[in-house]
Coordinates of C-alpha atoms and ligand atoms in Angstrom, one line a residue:
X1 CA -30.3 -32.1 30.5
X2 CA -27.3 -33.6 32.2
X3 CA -25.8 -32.3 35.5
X4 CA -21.7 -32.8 36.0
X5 CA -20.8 -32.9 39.3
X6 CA -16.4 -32.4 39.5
X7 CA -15.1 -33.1 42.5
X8 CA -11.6 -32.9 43.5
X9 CA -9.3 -29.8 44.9
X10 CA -10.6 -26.1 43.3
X11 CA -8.9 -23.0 43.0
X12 CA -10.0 -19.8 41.8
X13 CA -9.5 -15.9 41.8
X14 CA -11.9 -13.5 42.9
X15 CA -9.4 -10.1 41.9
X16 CA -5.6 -9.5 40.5
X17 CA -2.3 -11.4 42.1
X18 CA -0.7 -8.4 40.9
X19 CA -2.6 -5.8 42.3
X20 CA -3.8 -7.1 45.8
X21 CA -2.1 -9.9 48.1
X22 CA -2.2 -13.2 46.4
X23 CA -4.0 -14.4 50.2
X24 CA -7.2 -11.6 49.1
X25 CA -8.0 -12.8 45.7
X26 CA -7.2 -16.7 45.9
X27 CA -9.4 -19.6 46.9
X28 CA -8.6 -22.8 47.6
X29 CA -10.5 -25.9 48.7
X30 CA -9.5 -29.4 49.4
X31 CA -12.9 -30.7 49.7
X32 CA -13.9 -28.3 46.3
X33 CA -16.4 -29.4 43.5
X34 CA -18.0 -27.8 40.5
X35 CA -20.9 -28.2 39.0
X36 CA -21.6 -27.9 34.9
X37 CA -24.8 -28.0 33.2
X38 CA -25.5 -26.6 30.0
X39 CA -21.4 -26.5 29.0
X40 CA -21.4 -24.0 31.3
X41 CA -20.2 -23.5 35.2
X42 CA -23.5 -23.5 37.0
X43 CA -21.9 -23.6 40.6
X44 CA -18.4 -23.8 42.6
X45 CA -18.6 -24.9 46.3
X46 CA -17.9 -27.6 48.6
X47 CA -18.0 -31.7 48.1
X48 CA -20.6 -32.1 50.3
X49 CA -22.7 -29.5 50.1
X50 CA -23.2 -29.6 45.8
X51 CA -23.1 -33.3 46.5
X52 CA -26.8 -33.6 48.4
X53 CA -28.2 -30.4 46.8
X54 CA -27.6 -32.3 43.0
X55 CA -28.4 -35.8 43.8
X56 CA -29.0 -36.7 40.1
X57 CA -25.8 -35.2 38.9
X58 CA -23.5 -37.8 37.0
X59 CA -20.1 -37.4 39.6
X60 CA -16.7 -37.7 38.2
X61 CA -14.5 -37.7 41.6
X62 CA -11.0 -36.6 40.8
X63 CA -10.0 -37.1 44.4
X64 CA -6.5 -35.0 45.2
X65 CA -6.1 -33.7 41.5
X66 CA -6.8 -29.9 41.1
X67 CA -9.3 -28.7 39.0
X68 CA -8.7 -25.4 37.4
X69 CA -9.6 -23.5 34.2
X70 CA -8.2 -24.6 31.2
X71 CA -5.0 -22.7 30.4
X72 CA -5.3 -19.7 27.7
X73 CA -2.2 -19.4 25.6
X74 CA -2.3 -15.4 24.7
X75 CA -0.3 -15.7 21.7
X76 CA 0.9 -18.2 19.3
X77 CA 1.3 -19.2 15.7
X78 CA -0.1 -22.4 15.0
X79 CA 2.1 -22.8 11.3
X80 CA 5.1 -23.0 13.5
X81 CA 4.2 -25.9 15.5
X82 CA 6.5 -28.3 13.0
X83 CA 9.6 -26.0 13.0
X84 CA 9.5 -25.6 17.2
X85 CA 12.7 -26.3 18.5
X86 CA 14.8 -24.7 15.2
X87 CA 18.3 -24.3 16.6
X88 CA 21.0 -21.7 15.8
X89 CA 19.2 -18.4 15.5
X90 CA 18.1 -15.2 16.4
X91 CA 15.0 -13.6 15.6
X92 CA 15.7 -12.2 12.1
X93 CA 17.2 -14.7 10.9
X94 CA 14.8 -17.6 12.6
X95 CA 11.9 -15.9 10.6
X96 CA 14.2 -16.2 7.3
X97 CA 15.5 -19.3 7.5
X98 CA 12.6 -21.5 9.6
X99 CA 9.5 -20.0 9.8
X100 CA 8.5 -18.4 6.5
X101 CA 9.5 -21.4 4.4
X102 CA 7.5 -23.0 6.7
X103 CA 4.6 -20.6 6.8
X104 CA 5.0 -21.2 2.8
X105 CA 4.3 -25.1 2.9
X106 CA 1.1 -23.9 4.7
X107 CA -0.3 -22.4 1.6
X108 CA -1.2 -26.4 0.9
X109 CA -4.8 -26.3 2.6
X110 CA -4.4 -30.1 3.1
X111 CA -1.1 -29.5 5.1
X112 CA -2.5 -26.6 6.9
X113 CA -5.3 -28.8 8.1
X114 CA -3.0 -31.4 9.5
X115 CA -0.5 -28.6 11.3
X116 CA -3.7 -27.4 12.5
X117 CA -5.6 -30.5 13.9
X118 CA -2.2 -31.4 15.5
X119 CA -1.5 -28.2 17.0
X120 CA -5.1 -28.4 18.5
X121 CA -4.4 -31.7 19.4
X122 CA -1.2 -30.9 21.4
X123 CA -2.9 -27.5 22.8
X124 CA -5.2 -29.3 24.4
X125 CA -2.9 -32.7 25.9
X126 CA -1.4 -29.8 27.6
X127 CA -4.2 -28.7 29.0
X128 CA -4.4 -25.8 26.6
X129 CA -8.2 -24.6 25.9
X130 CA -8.0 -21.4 24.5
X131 CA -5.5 -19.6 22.3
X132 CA -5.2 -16.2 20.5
X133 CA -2.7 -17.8 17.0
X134 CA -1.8 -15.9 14.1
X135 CA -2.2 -18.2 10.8
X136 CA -0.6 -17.5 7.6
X137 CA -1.0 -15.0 4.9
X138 CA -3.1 -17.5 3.5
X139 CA -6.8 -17.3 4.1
X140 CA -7.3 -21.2 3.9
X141 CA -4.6 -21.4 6.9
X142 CA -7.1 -19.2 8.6
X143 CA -10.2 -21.6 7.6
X144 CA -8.5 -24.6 8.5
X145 CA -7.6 -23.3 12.3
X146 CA -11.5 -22.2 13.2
X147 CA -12.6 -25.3 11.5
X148 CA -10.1 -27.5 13.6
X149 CA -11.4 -25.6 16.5
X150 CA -15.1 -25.7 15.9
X151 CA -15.1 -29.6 15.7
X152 CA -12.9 -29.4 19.0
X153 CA -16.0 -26.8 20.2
X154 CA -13.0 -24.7 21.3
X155 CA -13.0 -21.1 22.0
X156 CA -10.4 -19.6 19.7
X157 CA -9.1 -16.3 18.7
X158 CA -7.1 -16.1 14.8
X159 CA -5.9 -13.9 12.3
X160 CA -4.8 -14.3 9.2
X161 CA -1.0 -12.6 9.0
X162 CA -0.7 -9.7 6.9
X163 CA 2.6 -8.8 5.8
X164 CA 3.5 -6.8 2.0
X165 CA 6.7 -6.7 2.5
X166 CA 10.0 -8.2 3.5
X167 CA 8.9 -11.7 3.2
X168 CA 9.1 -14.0 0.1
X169 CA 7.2 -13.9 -2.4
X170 CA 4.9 -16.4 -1.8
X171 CA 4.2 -14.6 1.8
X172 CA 3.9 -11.1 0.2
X173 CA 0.2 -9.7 0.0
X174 CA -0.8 -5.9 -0.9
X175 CA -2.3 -3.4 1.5
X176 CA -5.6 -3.9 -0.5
X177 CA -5.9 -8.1 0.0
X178 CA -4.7 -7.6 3.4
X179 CA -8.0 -5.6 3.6
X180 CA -10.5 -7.4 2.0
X181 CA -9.1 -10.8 2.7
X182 CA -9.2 -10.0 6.2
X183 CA -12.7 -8.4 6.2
X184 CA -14.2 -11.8 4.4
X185 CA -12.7 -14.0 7.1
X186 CA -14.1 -11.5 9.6
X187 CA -17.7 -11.9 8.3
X188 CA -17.1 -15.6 7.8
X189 CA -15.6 -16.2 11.1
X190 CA -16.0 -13.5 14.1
X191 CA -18.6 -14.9 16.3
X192 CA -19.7 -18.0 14.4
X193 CA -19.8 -20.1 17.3
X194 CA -16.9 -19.5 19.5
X195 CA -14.6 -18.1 17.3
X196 CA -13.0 -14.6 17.7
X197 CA -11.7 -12.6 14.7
X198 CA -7.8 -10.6 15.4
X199 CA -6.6 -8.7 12.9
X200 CA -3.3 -9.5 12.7
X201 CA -0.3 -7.5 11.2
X202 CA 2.8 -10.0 11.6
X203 CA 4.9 -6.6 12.9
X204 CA 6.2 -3.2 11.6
X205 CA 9.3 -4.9 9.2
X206 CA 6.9 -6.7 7.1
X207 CA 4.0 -4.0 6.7
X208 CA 4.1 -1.1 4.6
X209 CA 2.5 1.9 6.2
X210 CA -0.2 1.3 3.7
X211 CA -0.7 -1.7 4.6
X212 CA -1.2 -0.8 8.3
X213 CA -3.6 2.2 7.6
X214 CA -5.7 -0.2 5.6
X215 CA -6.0 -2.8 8.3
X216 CA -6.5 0.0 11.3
X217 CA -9.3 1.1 8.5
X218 CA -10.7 -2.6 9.0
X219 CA -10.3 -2.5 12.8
X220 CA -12.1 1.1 12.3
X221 CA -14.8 -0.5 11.1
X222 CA -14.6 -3.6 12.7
X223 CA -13.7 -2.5 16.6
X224 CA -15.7 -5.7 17.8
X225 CA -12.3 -8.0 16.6
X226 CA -9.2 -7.8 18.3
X227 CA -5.9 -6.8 16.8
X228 CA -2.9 -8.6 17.3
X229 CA 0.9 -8.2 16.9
X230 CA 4.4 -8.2 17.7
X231 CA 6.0 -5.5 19.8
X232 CA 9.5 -4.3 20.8
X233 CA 11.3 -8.4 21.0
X234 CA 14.9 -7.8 20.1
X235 CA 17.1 -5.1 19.8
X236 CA 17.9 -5.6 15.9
X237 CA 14.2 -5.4 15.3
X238 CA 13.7 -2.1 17.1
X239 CA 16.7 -0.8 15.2
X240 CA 15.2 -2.2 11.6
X241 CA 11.7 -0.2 12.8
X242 CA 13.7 2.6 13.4
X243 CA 14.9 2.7 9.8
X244 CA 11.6 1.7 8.2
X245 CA 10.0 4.6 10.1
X246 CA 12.4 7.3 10.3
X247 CA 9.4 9.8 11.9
X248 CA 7.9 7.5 14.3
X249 CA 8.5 8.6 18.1
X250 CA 9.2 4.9 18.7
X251 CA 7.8 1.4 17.7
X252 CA 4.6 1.4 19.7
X253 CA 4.1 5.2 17.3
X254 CA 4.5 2.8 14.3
X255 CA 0.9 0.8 14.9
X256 CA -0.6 4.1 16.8
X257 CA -0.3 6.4 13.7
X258 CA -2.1 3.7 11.3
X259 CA -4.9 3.2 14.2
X260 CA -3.4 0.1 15.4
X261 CA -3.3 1.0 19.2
X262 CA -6.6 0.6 21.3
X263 CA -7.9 -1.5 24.4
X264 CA -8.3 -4.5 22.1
X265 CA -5.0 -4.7 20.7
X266 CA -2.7 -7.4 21.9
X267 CA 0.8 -6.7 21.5
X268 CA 3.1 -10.2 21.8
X269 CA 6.5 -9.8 23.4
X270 CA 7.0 -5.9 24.8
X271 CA 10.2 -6.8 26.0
X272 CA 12.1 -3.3 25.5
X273 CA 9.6 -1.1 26.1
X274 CA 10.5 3.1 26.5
X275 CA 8.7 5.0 29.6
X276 CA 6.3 6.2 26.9
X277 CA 5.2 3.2 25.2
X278 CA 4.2 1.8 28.7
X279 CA 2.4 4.8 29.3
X280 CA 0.8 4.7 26.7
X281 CA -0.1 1.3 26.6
X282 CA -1.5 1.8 30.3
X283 CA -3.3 4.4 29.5
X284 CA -4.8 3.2 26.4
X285 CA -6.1 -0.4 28.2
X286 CA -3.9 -2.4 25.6
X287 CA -2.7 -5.6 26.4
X288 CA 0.9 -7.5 26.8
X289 CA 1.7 -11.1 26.3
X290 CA 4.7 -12.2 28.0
X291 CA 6.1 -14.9 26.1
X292 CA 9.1 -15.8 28.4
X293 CA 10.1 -19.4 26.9
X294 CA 10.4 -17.7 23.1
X295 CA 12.0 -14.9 24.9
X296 CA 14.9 -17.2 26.3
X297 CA 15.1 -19.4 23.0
X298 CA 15.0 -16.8 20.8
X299 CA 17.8 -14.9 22.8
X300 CA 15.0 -11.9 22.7
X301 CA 15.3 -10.4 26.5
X302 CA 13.8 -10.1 30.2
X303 CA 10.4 -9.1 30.2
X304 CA 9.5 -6.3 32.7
X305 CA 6.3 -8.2 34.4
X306 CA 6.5 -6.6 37.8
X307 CA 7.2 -3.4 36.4
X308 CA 4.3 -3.7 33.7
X309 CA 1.9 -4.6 36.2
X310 CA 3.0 -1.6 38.3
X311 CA 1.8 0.5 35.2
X312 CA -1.2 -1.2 35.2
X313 CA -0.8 -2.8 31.6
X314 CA -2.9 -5.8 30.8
X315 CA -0.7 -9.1 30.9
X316 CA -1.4 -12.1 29.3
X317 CA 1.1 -15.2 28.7
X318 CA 1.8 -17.4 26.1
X319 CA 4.3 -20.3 24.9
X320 CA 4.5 -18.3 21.0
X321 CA 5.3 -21.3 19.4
X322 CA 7.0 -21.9 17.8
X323 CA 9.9 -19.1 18.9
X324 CA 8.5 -20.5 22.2
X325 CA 10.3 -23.9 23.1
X326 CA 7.3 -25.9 24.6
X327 CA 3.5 -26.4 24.1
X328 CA 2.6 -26.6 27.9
X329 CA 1.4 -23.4 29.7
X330 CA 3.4 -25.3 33.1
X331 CA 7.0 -25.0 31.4
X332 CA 5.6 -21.1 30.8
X333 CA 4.6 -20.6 34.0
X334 CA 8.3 -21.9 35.6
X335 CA 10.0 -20.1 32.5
X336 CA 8.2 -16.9 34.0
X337 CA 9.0 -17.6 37.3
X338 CA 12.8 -18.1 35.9
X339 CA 12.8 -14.6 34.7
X340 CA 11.6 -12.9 37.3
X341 CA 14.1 -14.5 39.7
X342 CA 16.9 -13.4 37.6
X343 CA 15.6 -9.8 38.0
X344 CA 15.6 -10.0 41.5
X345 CA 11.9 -10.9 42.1
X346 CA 9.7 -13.8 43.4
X347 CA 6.5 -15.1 42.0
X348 CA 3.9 -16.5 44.0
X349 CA 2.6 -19.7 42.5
X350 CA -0.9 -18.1 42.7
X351 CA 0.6 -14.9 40.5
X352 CA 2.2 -17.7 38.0
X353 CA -1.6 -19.5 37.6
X354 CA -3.8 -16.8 37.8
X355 CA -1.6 -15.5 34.6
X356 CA -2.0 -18.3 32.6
X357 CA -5.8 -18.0 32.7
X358 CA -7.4 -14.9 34.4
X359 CA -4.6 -12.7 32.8
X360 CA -4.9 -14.1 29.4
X361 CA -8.7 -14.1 29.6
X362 CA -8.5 -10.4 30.3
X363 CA -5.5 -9.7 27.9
X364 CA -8.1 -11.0 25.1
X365 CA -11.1 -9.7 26.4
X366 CA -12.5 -12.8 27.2
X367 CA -12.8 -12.4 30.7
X368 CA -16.4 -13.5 31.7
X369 CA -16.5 -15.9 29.1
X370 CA -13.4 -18.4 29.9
X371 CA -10.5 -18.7 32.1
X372 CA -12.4 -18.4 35.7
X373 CA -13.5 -21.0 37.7
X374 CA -17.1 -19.5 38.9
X375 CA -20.4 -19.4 37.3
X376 CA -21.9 -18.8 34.1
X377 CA -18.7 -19.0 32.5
X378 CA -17.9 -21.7 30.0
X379 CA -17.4 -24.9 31.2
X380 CA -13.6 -25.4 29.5
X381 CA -11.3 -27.3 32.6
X382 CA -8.3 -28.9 33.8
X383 CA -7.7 -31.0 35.9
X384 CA -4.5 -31.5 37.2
X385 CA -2.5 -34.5 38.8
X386 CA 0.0 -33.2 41.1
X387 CA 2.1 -36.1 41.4
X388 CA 2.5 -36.4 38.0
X389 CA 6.3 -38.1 38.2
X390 CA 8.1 -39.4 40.2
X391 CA 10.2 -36.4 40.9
X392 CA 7.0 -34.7 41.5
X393 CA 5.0 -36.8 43.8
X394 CA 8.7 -37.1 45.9
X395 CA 8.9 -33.4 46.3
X396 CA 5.0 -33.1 47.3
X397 CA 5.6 -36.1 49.8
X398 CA 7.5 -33.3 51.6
X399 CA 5.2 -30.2 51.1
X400 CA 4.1 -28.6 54.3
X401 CA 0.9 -26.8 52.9
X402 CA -1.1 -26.5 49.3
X403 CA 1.0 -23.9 47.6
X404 CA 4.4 -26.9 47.7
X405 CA 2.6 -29.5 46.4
X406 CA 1.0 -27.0 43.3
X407 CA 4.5 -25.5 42.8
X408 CA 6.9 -29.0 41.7
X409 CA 4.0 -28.9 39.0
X410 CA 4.3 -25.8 37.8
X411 CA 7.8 -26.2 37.6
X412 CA 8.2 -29.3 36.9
X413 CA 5.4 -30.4 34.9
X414 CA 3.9 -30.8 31.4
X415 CA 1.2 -33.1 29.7
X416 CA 1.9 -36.1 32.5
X417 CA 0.1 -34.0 34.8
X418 CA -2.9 -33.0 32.8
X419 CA -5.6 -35.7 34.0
X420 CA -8.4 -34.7 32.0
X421 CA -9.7 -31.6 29.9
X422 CA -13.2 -30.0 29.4
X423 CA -14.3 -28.1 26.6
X424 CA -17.9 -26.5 27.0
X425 CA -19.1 -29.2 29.5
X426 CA -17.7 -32.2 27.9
X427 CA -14.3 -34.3 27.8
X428 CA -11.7 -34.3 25.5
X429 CA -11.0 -38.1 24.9
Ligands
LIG1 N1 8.0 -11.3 15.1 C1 7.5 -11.3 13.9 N2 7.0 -12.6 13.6 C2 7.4 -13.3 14.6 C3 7.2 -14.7 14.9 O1 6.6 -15.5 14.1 N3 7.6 -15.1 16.1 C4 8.2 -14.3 17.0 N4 8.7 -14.8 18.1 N5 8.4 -13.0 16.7 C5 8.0 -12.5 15.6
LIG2 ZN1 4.7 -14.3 17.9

């Protein structure tokens, strides 16, 4: 059994950002290492100290880069990695006239398998282990993702997208194949390895209420999987689930009535939230992804992070490609600080990581398994050069303490800065 010894600058969380000072909860070392055995973290301390207690381990010395956990993206749809960058639109009429022709073409399990190898492919040059993706309302888009992943050995979460209405034809399925279609990936995939079933209605428009009773049925019987969807993004949507569901109390009501609320459901976006929904959400243990690149593309809205966090609602972040403009979990973590500045508030760089990997983690119940630097948790890591560019490395020439020379990164970096990537104990080449 082989030892790897990391060393290079660590940082890790031992509690929330959000809901204790950032100087409590995070830990930084210059002199940090980390030691993997097994694909799994076996220990997190000092240079010299893991250095003469593990003589034998094999050393890979990273020198000033930072190692952290690899990022999780909290919510994304693979399909769309071709059509990212689709100009002109809003979110309606982006689904119409980009995404579902391309979600069609992905009926071709040959082309889903190349979309979803590259995807993976990009995920992870950014430094991207984990992800929680919808697929397409075709089941082989669903097999060609966990496949992708399981040669990768990555932890995944996927769903295949239900949607019976609203869509073309070629889309459309029936509240019935939703269910059964769903429950056969379930049994096929959930588990195997370290793949993680969500069921996944696209959103309110394109379900029936059928076709959401049937799959909160599925998650009824199924509670283990996750559930994942799309929740409160822009104001014409809220007004079309208005009309679709004239007796609802408000959007969150439309998955709550069809058993689609719980503490594993993941709700993407949750931009226009009422006072109710959030209470509901916070009490319930449900989970929000801020998706704050799609959100500014897209024209979608200002996500209420401080405020959601004040609630006490789970928060995860994600790029959502491919509403979201870029693959890298950096760009989303400056994109967030962006936001929040425009609302008045300021983002400690600590807050902006700890987001991209504890939050997520949690978000998709997968804290304790990735996103934390500390043992017996899965040995999935990057490391990061922080003087990436040359626009970088002259900022940090003029950093006075850690937290400048992290933050040109965050804001100013992408897949230059990822050094080198982990999955289960073992590099990505
Ligand atoms: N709402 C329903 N489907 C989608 C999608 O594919 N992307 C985004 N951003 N919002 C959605
Ligand atoms: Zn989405």
């Amino acid at each position: 059994m082989v030892l790897n010894l990391l060393l290079g600058q660590t940082l890790r969380f031992e509690g929330d950002p959000f809901q204790k000072p950032w100087q409590e909860v995070t830990h930084h070392r210059q002199d940090g290492a980390v030691l993997i055995k097994d694909g799994y973290i076996k220990k997190v301390g000092g240079r010299g100290e893991l250095l003469s207690n593990f003589p034998t381990a094999r050393v890979t010395d990273y020198g000033g880069d930072l190692i952290v956990p690899g990022f999780i993206d909290a919510h994304v749809h693979y399909p769309q990695t071709a059509i990212i960058a689709s100009w002109g639109k809003r979110l309606i009429d982006w689904l119409n006239f980009y995404t579902f022709p391309e979600e069609v073409r992905l009926s071709d399990p040959i082309y889903a398998e190349q979309v979803a190898n590259c995807y993976l492919d990009l995920a992870l040059a950014h430094g991207t282990t984990t992800m929680a993706s919808f697929c397409t309302t075709a089941p082989t888009s669903v097999t060609a993702y966990f496949e992708a992943a399981a040669m990768r050995g990555m932890r995944v979460v996927g769903g295949k997208t239900c949607m019976d209405r609203n869509a073309p034809k070629e889309l459309i399925d029936t509240p019935q194949r939703a269910y059964d279609e769903s429950k056969e990936l379930i049994d096929e995939w959930h588990g195997k390895g370290r793949a993680i079933y969500a069921i996944t209605p696209r959103f309110s428009p394109t379900s029936t209420p059928d076709q959401l009773e049937a799959l909160g049925a599925l998650w009824a019987e199924r509670p283990e999987c996750l559930m994942q969807t799309h929740l409160s993004e822009q104001f014409e949507e809220i007004a079309w689930v208005q009309d679709l569901f004239p007796t609802a109390i408000d959007y969150l009501d439309t998955y709550e009535r069809y058993g689609l609320l719980g503490p594993r459901s993941v709700y993407g976006h949750s931009i226009h939230l009422k006072p109710r929904e959030i209470n509901r959400l916070s009490e319930v243990g449900a989970s929000v992804v801020h998706c704050p690149t799609s959100n500014t593309f897209i024209g979608s809205g200002l996500f209420d992070l401080m405020g959601l966090s004040k609630a006490k609602v789970s928060l995860g972040l994600a790029s959502d490609i491919g509403g979201g403009s870029n693959f890298s979990m950096l760009r989303t973590m400056a994109a967030t600080y962006e936001i929040a500045q425009l609302q008045g508030k300021v983002l400690h760089p600590a807050q902006l990581l700890w987001l991209a990997s504890e939050g997520s983690a949690k978000a998709l119940h997968l804290d304790g398994k990735v996103g934390h630097l500390g043992p017996k948790i899965e040995a999935d890591i990057c490391v990061l050069n922080l003087n990436s560019t040359n626009a970088i490395d002259q900022r940090v020439k003029n950093a006075n303490d850690f937290w400048e020379t992290l933050f040109p990164t965050i804001m100013m970096g992408d897949d230059r800065a990822v050094r080198q990537v982990w999955i289960a104990g073992r590099t990505v080449d």
